[in-house]
Tab-separated table of C-alpha atoms in Angstrom:
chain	number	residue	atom	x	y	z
A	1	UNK	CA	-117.218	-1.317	-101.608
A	2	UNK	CA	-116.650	-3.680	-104.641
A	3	UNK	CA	-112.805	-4.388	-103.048
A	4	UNK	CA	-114.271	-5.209	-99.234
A	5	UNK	CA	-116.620	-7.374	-101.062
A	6	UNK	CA	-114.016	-9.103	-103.130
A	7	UNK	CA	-111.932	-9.485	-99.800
A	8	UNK	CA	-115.040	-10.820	-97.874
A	9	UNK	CA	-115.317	-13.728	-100.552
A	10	UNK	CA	-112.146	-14.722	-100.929
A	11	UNK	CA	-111.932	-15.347	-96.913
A	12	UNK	CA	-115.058	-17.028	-97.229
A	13	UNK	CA	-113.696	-19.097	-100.008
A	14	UNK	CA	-110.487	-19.732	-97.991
A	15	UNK	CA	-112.788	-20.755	-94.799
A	16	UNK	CA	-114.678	-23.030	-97.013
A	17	UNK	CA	-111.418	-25.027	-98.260
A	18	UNK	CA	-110.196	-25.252	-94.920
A	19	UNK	CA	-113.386	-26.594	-93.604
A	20	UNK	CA	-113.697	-28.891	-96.305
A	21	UNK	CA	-109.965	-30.144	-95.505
A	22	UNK	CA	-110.578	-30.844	-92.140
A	23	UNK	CA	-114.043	-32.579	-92.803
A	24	UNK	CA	-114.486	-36.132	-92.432
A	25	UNK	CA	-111.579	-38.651	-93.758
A	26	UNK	CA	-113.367	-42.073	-92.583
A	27	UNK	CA	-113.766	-44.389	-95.652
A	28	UNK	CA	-114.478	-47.844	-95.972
A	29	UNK	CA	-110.965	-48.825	-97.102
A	30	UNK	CA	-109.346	-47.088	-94.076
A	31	UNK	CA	-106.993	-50.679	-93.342
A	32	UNK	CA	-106.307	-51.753	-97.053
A	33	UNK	CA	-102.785	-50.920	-96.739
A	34	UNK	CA	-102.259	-50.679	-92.515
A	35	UNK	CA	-104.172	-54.124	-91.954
A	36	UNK	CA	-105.450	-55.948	-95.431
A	37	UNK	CA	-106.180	-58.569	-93.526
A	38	UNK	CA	-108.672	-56.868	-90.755
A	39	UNK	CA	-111.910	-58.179	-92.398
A	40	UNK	CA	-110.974	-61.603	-93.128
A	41	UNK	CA	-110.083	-62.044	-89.154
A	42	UNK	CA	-112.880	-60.228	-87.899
A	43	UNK	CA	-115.283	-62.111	-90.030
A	44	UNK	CA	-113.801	-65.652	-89.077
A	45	UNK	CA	-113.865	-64.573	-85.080
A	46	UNK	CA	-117.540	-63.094	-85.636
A	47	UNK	CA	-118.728	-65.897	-86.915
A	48	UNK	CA	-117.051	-68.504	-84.524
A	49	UNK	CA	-118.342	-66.651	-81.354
A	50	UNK	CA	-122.014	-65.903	-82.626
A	51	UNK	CA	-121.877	-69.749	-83.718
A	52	UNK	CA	-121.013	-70.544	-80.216
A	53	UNK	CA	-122.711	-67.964	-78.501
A	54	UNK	CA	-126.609	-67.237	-80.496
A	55	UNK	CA	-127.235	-64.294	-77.991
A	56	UNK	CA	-123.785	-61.897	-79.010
A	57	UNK	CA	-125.559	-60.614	-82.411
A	58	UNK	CA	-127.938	-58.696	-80.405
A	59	UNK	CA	-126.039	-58.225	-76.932
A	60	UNK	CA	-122.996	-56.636	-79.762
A	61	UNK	CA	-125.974	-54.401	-81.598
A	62	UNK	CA	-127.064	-52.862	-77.934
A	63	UNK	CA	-123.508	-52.063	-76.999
A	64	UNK	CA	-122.843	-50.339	-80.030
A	65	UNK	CA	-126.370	-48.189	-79.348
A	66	UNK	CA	-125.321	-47.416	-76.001
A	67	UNK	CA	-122.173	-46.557	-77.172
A	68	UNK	CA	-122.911	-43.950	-80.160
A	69	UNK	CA	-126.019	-42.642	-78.250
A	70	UNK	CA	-123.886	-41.682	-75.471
A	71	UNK	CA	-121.216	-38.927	-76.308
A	72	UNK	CA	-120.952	-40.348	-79.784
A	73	UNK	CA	-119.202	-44.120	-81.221
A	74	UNK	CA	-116.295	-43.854	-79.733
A	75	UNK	CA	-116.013	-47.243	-77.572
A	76	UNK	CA	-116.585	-45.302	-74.343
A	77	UNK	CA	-118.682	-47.908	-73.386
A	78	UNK	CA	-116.109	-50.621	-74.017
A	79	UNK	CA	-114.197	-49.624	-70.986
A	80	UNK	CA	-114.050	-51.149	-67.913
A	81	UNK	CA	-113.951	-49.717	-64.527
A	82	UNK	CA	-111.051	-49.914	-62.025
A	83	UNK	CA	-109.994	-48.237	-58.739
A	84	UNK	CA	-109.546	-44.998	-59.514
A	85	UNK	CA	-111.890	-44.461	-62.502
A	86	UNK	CA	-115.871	-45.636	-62.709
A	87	UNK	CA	-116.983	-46.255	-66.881
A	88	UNK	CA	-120.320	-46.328	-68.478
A	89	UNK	CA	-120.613	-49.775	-67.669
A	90	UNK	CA	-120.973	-48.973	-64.349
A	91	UNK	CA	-124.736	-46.843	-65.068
A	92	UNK	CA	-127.617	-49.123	-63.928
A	93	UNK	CA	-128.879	-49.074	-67.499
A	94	UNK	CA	-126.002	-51.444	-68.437
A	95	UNK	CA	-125.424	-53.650	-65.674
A	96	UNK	CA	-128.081	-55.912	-67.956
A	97	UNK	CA	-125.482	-56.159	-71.070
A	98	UNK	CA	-124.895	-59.728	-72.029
A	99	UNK	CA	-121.067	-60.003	-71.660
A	100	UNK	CA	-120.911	-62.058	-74.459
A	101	UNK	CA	-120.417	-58.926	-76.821
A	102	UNK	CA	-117.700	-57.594	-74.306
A	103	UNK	CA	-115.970	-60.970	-75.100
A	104	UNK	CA	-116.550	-60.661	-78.334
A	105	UNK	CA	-114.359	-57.469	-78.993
A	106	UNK	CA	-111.962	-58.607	-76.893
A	107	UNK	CA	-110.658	-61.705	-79.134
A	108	UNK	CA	-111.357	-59.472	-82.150
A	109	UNK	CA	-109.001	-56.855	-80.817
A	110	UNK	CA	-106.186	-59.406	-79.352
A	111	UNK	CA	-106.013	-61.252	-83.221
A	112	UNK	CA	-105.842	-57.958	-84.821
A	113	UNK	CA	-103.118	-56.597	-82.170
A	114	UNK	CA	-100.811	-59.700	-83.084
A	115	UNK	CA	-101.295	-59.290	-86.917
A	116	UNK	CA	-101.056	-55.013	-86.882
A	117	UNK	CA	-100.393	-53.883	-83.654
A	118	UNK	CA	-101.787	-50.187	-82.553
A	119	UNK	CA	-103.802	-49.922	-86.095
A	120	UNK	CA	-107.270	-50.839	-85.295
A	121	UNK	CA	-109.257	-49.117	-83.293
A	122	UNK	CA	-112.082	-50.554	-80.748
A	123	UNK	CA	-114.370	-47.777	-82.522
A	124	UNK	CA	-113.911	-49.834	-85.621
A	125	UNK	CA	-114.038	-53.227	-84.418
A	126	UNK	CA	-117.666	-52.837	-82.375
A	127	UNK	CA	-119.279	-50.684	-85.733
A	128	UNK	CA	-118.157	-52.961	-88.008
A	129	UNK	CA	-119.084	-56.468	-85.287
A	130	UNK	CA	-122.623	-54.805	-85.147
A	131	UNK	CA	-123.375	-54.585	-88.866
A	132	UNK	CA	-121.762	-58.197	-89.889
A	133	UNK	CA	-123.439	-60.144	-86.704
A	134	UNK	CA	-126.887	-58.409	-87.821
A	135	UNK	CA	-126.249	-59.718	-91.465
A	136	UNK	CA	-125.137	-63.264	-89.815
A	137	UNK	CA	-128.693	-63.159	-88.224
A	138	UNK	CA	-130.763	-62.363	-91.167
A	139	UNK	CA	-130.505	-58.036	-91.272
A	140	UNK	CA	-129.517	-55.713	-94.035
A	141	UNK	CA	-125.907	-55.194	-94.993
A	142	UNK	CA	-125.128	-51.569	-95.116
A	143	UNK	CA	-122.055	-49.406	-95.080
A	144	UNK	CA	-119.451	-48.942	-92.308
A	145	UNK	CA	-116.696	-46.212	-92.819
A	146	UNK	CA	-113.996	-46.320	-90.894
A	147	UNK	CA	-111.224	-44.318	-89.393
A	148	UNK	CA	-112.464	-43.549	-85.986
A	149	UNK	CA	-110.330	-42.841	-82.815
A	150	UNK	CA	-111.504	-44.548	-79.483
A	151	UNK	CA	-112.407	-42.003	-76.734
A	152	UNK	CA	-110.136	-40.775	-73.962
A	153	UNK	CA	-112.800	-40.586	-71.360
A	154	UNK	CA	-115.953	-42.872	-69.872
A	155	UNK	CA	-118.458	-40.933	-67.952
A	156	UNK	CA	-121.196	-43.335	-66.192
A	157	UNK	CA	-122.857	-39.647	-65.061
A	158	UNK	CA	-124.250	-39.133	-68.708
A	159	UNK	CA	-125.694	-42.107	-69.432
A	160	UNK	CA	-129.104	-42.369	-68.215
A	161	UNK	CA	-130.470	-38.933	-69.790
A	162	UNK	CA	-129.129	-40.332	-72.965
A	163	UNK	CA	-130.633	-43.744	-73.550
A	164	UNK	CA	-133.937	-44.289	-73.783
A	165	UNK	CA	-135.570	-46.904	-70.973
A	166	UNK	CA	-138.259	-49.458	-70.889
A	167	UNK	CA	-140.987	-46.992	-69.535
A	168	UNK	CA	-140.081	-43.798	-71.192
A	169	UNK	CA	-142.915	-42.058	-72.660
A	170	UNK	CA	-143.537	-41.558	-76.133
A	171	UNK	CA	-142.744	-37.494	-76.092
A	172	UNK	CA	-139.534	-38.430	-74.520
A	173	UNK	CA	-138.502	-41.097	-76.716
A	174	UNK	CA	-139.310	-39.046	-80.035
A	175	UNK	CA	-137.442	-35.715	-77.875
A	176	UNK	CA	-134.401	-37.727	-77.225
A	177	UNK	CA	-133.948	-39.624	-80.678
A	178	UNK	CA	-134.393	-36.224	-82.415
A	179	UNK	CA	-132.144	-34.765	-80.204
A	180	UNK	CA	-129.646	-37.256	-81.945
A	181	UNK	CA	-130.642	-36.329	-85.387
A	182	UNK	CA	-133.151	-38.914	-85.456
A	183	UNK	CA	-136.701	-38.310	-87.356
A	184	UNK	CA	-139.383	-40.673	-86.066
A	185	UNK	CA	-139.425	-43.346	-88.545
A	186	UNK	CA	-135.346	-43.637	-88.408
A	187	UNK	CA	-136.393	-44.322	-84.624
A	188	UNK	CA	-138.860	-46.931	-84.977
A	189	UNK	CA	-136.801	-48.471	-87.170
A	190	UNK	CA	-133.856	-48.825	-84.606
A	191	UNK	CA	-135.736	-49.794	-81.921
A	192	UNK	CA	-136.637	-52.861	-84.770
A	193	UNK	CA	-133.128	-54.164	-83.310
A	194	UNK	CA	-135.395	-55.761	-80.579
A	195	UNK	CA	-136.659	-58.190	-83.241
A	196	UNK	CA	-133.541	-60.536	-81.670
A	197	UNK	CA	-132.330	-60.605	-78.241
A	198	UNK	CA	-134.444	-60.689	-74.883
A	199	UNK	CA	-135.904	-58.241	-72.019
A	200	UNK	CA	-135.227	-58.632	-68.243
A	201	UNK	CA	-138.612	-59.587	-66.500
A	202	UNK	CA	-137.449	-56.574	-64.064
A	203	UNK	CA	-137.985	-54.438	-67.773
A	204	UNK	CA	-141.482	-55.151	-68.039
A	205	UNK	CA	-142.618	-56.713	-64.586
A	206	UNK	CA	-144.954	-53.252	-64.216
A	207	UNK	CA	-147.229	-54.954	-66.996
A	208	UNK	CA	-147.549	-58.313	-66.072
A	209	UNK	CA	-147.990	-58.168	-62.096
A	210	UNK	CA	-150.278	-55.545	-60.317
A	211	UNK	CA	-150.715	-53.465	-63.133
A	212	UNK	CA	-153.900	-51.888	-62.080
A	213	UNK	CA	-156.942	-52.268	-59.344
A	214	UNK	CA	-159.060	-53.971	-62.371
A	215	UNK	CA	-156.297	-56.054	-63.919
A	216	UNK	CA	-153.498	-58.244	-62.682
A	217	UNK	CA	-151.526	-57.388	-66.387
A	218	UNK	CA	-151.262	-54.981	-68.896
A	219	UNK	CA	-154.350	-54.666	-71.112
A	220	UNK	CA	-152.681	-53.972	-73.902
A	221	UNK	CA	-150.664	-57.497	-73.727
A	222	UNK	CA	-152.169	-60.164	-75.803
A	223	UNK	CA	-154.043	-62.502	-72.692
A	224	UNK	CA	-152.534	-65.665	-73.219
A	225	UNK	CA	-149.019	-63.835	-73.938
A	226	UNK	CA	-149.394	-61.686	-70.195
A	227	UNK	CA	-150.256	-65.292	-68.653
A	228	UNK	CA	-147.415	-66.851	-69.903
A	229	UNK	CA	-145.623	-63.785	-69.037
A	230	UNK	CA	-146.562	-64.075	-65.966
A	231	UNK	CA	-145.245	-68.065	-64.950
A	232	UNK	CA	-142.131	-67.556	-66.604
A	233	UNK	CA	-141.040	-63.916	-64.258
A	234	UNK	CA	-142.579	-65.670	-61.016
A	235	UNK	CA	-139.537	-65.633	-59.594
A	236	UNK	CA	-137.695	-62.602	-61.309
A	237	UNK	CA	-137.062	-60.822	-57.846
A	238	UNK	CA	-134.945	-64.090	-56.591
A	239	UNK	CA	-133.494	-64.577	-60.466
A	240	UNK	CA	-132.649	-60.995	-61.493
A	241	UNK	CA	-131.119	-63.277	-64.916
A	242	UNK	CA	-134.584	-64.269	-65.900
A	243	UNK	CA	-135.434	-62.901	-68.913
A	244	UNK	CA	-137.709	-63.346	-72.102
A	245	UNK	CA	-137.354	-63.384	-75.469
A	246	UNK	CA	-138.222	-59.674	-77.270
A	247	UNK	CA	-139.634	-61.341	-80.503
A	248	UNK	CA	-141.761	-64.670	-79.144
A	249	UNK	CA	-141.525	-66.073	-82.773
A	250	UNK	CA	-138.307	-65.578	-84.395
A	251	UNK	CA	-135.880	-64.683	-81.356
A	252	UNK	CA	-132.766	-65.317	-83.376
A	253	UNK	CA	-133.269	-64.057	-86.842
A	254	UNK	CA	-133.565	-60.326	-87.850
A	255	UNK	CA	-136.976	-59.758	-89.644
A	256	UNK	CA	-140.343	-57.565	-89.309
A	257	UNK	CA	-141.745	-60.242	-87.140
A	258	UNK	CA	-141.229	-57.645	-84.230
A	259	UNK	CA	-143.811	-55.281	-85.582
A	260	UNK	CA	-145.843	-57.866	-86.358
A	261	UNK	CA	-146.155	-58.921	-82.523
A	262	UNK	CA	-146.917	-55.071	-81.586
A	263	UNK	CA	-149.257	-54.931	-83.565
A	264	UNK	CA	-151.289	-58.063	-81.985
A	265	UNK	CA	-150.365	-57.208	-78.624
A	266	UNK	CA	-147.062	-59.323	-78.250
A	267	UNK	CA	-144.858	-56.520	-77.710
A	268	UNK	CA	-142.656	-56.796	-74.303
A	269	UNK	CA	-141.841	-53.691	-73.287
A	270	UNK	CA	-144.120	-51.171	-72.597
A	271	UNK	CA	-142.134	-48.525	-74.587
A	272	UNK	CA	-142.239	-50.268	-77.829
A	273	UNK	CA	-145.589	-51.177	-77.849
A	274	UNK	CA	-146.751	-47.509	-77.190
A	275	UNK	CA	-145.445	-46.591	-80.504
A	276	UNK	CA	-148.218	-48.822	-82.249
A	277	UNK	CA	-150.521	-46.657	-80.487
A	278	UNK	CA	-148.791	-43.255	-81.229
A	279	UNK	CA	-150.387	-41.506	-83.821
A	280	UNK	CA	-146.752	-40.206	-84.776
A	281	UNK	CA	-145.013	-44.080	-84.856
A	282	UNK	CA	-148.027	-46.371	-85.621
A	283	UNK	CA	-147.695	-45.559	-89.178
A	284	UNK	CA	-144.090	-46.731	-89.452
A	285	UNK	CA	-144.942	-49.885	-87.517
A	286	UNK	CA	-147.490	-50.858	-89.732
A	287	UNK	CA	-145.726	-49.892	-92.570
A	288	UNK	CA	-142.328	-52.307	-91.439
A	289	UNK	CA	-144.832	-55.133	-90.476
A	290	UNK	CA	-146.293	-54.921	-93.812
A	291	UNK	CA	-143.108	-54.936	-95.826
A	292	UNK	CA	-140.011	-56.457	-94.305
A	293	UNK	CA	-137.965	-54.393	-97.344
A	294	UNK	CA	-139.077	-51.186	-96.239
A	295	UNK	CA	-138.221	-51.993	-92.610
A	296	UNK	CA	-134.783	-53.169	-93.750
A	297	UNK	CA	-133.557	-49.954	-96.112
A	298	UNK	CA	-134.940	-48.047	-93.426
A	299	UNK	CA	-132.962	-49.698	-90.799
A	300	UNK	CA	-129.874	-50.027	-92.863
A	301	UNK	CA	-129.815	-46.235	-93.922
A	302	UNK	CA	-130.422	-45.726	-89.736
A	303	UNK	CA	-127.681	-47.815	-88.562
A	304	UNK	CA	-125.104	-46.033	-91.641
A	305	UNK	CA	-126.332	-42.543	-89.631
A	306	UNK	CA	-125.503	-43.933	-86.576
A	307	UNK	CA	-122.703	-45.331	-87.063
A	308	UNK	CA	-120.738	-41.441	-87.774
A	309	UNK	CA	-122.948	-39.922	-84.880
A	310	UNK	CA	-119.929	-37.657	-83.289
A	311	UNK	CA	-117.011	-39.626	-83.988
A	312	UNK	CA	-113.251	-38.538	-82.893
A	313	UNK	CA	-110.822	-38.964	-85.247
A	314	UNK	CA	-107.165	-37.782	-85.502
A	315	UNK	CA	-105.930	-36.364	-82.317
A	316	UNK	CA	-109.516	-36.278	-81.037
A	317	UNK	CA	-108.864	-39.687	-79.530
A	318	UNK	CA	-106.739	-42.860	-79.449
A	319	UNK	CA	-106.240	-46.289	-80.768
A	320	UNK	CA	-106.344	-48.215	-77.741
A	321	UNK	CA	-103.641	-51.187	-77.063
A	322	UNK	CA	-106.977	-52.858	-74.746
A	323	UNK	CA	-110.720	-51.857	-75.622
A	324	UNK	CA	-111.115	-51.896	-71.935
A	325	UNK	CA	-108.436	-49.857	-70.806
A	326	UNK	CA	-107.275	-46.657	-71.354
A	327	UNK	CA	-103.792	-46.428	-72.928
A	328	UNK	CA	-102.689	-43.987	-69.983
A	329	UNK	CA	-104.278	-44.648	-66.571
A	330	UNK	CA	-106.878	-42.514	-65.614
């Protein structure tokens, strides 16, 4: 009995070394020796484009969550379609992404291909665009690991049951985000992204025209706010484009303002203001609003998370020549 056990442990012990070898090997000096130079040009080429372009910090940030929340942060979403094969891009949830991030990678990507060709991977380059373009902005700084492998596949058939929309309810929200790993206050603090960027009017035109038999708009809205609401998305069904900014206030600079506006009824999409009504999210709300350093560690130690959620590495996927093309045809 004592030998069995003895030969029990020691395969236990063996399965525990080999499981410990084949664990994890990102790290955040994964191009030191391959491509020393990888953050000096990514940082000059971030900074140029957001310079140029205000509206790629937070177009880059939702690509990157639509990415990792969808089979992992593997650049899936990166590619593009063609004739024979249909990508993520092509779900109706993303037809709304500001190209400007798509742009982005793509001159990050073609500088880093010239100085260390077949190195860097698109996984990299869009975790580590999102975290520097949020610090640009005003955010956290937290830490990116790196050493992932860009997917072999793009599947616009999975997409919608795995990013959360404009009018899904609260138990479906928290459902979803947990299903990810995700406690409740990690997800209000993610959804805290929306403190820069801007809505669609088609995103929240449910709360601001014929909203009920007793009122034209929302209740919930802040009057003056559904009013002006209500001008500027006149004519959203003839200009799909027109849009509004997520944070009235501070639009381009990452803060707590957002939970601020929730909380006095200047919250734009009907999804994020729900959770300052939520018994299980109002308390993180108020808590964020109240202190913009709590809102930030919390949102840094979200976005680290995030950032490993299912990554491929090794021979689990490639480093693509082109973020938006597959290295073999598909």
């Amino acid at each position: 009995m004592a030998f069995s056990n003895l030969v029990l442990l020691f395969k236990l012990f063996s399965f525990l070394l080999l499981f410990r070898s084949t664990q994890s090997k990102l790290s955040a000096d994964y191009y030191n020796k391959t491509c020393p130079k990888f953050q000096n040009i990514m940082q000059t080429i971030l900074a140029e484009k957001q310079l140029s372009a205000p509206t790629t910090a937070a177009a880059t940030l939702r690509v990157f969550f639509h990415d990792c929340f969808v089979n992992g942060c593997d650049s899936s979403m990166l590619i593009a379609s063609n004739a024979f094969n249909k990508s993520e891009r092509d779900a109706n949830i993303n037809l709304s992404v500001a190209g400007d991030a798509f742009d982005l990678i793509t001159r990050v990507k073609t500088a880093l291909e010239l100085e260390c060709p077949g190195v860097v991977s698109c996984s990299d380059i869009l975790a580590v665009s999102a975290r520097d373009l949020v610090v640009m902005v005003g955010g956290p700084f937290y830490e990116v690991v790196l050493g992932r492998k860009d997917s072999r596949e793009s599947n616009p058939s999975i997409v919608d049951k795995n990013l959360p929309k404009a009018l899904t309810p609260m138990n479906e929200l928290l459902s979803l985000f947990s299903s990810k790993g995700f406690s409740a206050e990690e997800m209000v603090a993610l959804v805290g992204a929306h403190t820069i960027g801007f809505s669609h009017c088609k995103e929240f035109a449910n709360r601001i025209f014929n909203f009920s038999k007793t009122s034209e708009f929302d209740p919930a809205y802040n009057p003056v706010f559904a009013q002006g609401l209500r001008k500027l998305c006149a004519n959203y069904t003839q200009s799909p484009a027109m849009s509004a900014f997520n944070d009235v206030y501070t639009p381009g600079k990452f803060d707590n303002m957002y939970y601020k506006n929730l909380q006095i009824g200047l919250g734009l999409l009907s999804s994020d203001q729900a959770m300052v009504t939520d018994n299980r999210t109002k308390p993180f709300v108020d808590r964020f609003a109240a202190n913009e350093t709590a809102f930030f560690d919390t949102f840094a130690r979200s976005m680290e998370k995030l950032s490993v959620y299912k990554v491929k590495e090794n021979n689990d996927g490639d480093v693509r020549r082109r973020c938006d093309q597959f290295n073999t045809l598909q």
